[in-house]
Short mmCIF file of C-alpha atoms in Angstrom, two decimals:
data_model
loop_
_atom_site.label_atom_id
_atom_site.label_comp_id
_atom_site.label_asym_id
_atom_site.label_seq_id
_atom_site.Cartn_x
_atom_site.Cartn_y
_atom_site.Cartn_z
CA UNK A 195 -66.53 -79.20 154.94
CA UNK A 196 -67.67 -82.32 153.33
CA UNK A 197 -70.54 -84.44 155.38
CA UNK A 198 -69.63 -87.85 157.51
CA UNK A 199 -70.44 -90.80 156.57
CA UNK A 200 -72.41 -93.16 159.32
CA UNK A 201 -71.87 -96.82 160.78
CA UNK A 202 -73.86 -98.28 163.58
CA UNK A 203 -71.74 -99.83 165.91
CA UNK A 204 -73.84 -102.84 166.14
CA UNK A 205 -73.48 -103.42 162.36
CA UNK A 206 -69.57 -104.04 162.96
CA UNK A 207 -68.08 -107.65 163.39
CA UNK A 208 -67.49 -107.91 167.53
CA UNK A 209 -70.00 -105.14 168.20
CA UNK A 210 -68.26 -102.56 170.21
CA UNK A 211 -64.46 -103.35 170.53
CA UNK A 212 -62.98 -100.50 167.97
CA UNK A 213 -60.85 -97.60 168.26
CA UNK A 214 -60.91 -94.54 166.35
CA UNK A 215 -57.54 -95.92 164.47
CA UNK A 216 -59.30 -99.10 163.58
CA UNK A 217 -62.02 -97.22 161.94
CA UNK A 218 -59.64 -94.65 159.85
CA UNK A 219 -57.95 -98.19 158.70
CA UNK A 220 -60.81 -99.80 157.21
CA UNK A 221 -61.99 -96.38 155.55
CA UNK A 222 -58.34 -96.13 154.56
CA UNK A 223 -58.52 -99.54 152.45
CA UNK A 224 -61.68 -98.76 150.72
CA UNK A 225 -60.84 -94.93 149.51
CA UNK A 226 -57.10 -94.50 150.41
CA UNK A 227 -55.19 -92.78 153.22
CA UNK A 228 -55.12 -89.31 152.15
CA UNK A 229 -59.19 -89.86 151.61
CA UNK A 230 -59.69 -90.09 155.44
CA UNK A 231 -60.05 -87.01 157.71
CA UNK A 232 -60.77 -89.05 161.09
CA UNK A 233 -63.12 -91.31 162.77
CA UNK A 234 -65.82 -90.45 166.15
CA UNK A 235 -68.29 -92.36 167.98
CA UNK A 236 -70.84 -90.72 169.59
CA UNK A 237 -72.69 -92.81 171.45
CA UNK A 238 -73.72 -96.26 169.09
CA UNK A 239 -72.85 -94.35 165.93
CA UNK A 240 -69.39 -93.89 164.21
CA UNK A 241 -69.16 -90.66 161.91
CA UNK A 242 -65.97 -91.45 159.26
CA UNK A 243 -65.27 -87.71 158.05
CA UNK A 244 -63.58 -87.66 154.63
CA UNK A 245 -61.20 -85.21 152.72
CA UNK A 246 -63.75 -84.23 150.08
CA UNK A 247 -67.36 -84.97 148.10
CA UNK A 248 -65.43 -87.54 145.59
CA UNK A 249 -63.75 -89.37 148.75
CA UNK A 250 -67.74 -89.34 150.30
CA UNK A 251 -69.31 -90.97 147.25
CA UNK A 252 -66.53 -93.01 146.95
CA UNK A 253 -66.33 -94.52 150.52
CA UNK A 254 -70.66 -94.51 150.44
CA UNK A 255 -70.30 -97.03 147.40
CA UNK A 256 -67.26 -99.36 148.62
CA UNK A 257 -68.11 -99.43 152.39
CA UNK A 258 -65.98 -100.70 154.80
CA UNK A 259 -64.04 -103.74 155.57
CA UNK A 260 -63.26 -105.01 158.80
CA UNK A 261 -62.29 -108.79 159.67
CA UNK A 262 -63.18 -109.92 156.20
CA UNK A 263 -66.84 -108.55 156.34
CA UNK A 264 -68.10 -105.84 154.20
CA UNK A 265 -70.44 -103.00 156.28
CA UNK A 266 -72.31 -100.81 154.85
CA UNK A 267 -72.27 -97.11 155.56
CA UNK A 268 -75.11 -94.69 155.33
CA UNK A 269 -75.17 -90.99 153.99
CA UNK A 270 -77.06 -89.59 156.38
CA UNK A 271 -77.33 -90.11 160.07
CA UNK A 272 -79.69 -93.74 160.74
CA UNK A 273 -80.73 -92.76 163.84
CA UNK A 274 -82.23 -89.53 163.41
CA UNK A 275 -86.27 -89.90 162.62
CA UNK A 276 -87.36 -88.80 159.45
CA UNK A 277 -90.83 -88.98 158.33
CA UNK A 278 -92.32 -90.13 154.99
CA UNK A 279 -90.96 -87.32 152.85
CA UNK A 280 -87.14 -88.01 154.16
CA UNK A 281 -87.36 -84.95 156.34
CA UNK A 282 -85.98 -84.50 159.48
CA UNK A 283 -88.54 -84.47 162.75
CA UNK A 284 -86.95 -82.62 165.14
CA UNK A 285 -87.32 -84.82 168.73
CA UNK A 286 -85.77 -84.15 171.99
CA UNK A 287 -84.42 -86.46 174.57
CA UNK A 288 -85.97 -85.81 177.84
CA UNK A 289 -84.21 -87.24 181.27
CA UNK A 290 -86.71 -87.15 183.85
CA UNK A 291 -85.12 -87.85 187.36
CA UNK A 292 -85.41 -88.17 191.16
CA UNK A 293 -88.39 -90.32 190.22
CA UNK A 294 -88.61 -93.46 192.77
CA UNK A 295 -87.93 -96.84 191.59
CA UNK A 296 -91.83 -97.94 192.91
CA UNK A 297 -93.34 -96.01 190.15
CA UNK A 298 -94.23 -97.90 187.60
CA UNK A 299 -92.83 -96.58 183.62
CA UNK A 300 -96.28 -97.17 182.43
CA UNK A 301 -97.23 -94.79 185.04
CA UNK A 302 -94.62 -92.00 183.57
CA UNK A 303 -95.85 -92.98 180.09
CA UNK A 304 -99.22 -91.63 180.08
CA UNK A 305 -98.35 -88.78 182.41
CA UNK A 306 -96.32 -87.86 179.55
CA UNK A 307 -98.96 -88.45 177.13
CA UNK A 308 -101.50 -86.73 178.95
CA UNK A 309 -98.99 -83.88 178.70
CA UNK A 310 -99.25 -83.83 175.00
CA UNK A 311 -95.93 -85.26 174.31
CA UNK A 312 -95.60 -88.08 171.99
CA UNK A 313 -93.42 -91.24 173.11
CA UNK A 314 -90.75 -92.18 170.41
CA UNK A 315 -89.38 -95.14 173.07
CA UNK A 316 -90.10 -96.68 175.66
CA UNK A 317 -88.90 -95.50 179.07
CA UNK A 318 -85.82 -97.05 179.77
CA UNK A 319 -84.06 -96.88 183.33
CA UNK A 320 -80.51 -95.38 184.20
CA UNK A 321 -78.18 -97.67 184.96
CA UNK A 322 -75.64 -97.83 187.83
CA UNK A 323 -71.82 -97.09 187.35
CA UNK A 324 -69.47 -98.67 188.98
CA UNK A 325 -65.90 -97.14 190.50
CA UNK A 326 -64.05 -97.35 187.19
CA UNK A 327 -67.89 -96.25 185.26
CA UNK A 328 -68.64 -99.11 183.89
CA UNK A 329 -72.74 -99.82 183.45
CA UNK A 330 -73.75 -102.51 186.21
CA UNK A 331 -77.14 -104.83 185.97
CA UNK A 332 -78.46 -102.44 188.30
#
């Protein structure tokens, strides 16, 4: 199976307001309809999957197209870390929960640190959902 192609959803005209069929369309104008094998977002990133290595290279030098404005897409995945030799380093996403609201993240931070671990991010705090699960300023 050929590789995806990436696009960061904040890199697209209106930010987040695109379907999986809106995605396949714009691929589909740069590299043709047959090209395209489908579109997922996972989180902030789009992966554009592609019938084949020639349809890859193809779509990785044209871009996309949406609304007039030419985005560019990236070979490999732009959110993964990669240190100076283009290597993947392997991180982990840790949830920590049932942690009061009083303590303070700088608190957690060096907790962590003490632990050995080494922060990629700063803490950042869940947000609430409401009924229908949409995120909330709480």
């Amino acid at each position: 199976m050929t590789q995806p192609v990436f696009v960061l959803a904040r890199n697209l005209p209106d930010g987040e307001n695109y379907t999986n069929y809106d995605i396949c369309l714009a691929a589909s104008k740069s590299i043709g309809r047959q090209e395209v094998g489908g579109a997922q977002r996972i989180n902030s990133l789009w992966r554009i999957y592609v019938n084949g290595p020639e349809a890859r290279i193809k779509l990785l030098s044209k871009g996309l197209t949406i609304n007039g404005i030419n985005i560019e897409v990236s070979s490999q995945n732009p959110l993964l870390l990669r240190g100076s030799d283009g290597k993947e380093v392997p991180t982990t996403k840790l949830l920590i929960s049932d942690i009061p609201i009083s303590v303070a993240n700088e608190a957690l931070e060096a907790a962590l640190i003490k632990k050995g671990l080494t922060l990629r991010s700063k803490i950042k705090m869940e947000g609430i959902r409401d009924p229908q699960g949409k995120l909330t300023e709480w």
